[in-house]
XYZ file of C-alpha atoms in Angstrom:
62
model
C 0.000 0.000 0.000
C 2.757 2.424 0.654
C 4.807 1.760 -2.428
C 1.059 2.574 -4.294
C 0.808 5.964 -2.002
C 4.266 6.659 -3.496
C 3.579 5.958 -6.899
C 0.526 8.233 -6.946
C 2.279 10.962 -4.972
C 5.664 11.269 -6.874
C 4.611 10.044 -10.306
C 1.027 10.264 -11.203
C 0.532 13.887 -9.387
C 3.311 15.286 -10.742
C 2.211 14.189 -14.445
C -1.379 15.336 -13.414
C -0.452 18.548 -11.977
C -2.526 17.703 -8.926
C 0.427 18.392 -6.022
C -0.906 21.434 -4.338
C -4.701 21.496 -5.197
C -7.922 20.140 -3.699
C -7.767 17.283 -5.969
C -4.751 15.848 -3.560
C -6.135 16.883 -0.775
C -9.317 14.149 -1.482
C -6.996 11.461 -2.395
C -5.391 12.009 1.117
C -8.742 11.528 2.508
C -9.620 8.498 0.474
C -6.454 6.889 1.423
C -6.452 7.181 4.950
C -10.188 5.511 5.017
C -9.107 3.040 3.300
C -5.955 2.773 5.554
C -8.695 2.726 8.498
C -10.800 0.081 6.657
C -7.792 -2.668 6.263
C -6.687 -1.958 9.660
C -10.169 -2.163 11.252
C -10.694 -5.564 8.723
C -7.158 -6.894 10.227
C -8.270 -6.701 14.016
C -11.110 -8.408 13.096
C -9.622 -10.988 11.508
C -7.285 -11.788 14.215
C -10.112 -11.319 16.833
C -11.676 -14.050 15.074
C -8.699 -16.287 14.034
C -7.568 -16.092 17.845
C -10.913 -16.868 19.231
C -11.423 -19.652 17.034
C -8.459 -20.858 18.202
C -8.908 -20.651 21.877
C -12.259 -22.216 21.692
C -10.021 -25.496 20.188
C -8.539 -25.436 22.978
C -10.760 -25.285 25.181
C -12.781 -28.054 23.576
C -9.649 -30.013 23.550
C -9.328 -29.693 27.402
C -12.648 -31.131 28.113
């Protein structure tokens, strides 16, 4: 995701001419929800990976 950020930033603005104007300033937006999105997806995913996991156990114990 960062090396995409990068591209964007350094290549595709520049060639736009967006570096400076409100158009950047959305895409900064965008990409930090979607930052927020994958990370909130992640913790979830763990969450549930790591419960699963402890409820094995805990049947196993029985």
């Amino acid at each position: 995701m960062l090396s995409f950020d990068l591209f964007m930033e350094g290549i595709v603005f520049e060639w736009l001419e967006w570096n400076g104007t409100t158009k950047n300033d959305w895409f900064f937006v965008l990409w930090w929800g979607v930052v927020v999105v994958w990370f909130l997806y992640g913790t979830y995913t763990l969450y549930l990976r790591f419960n699963k996991r402890k409820d094995l156990l805990n049947e196993r114990s029985k």
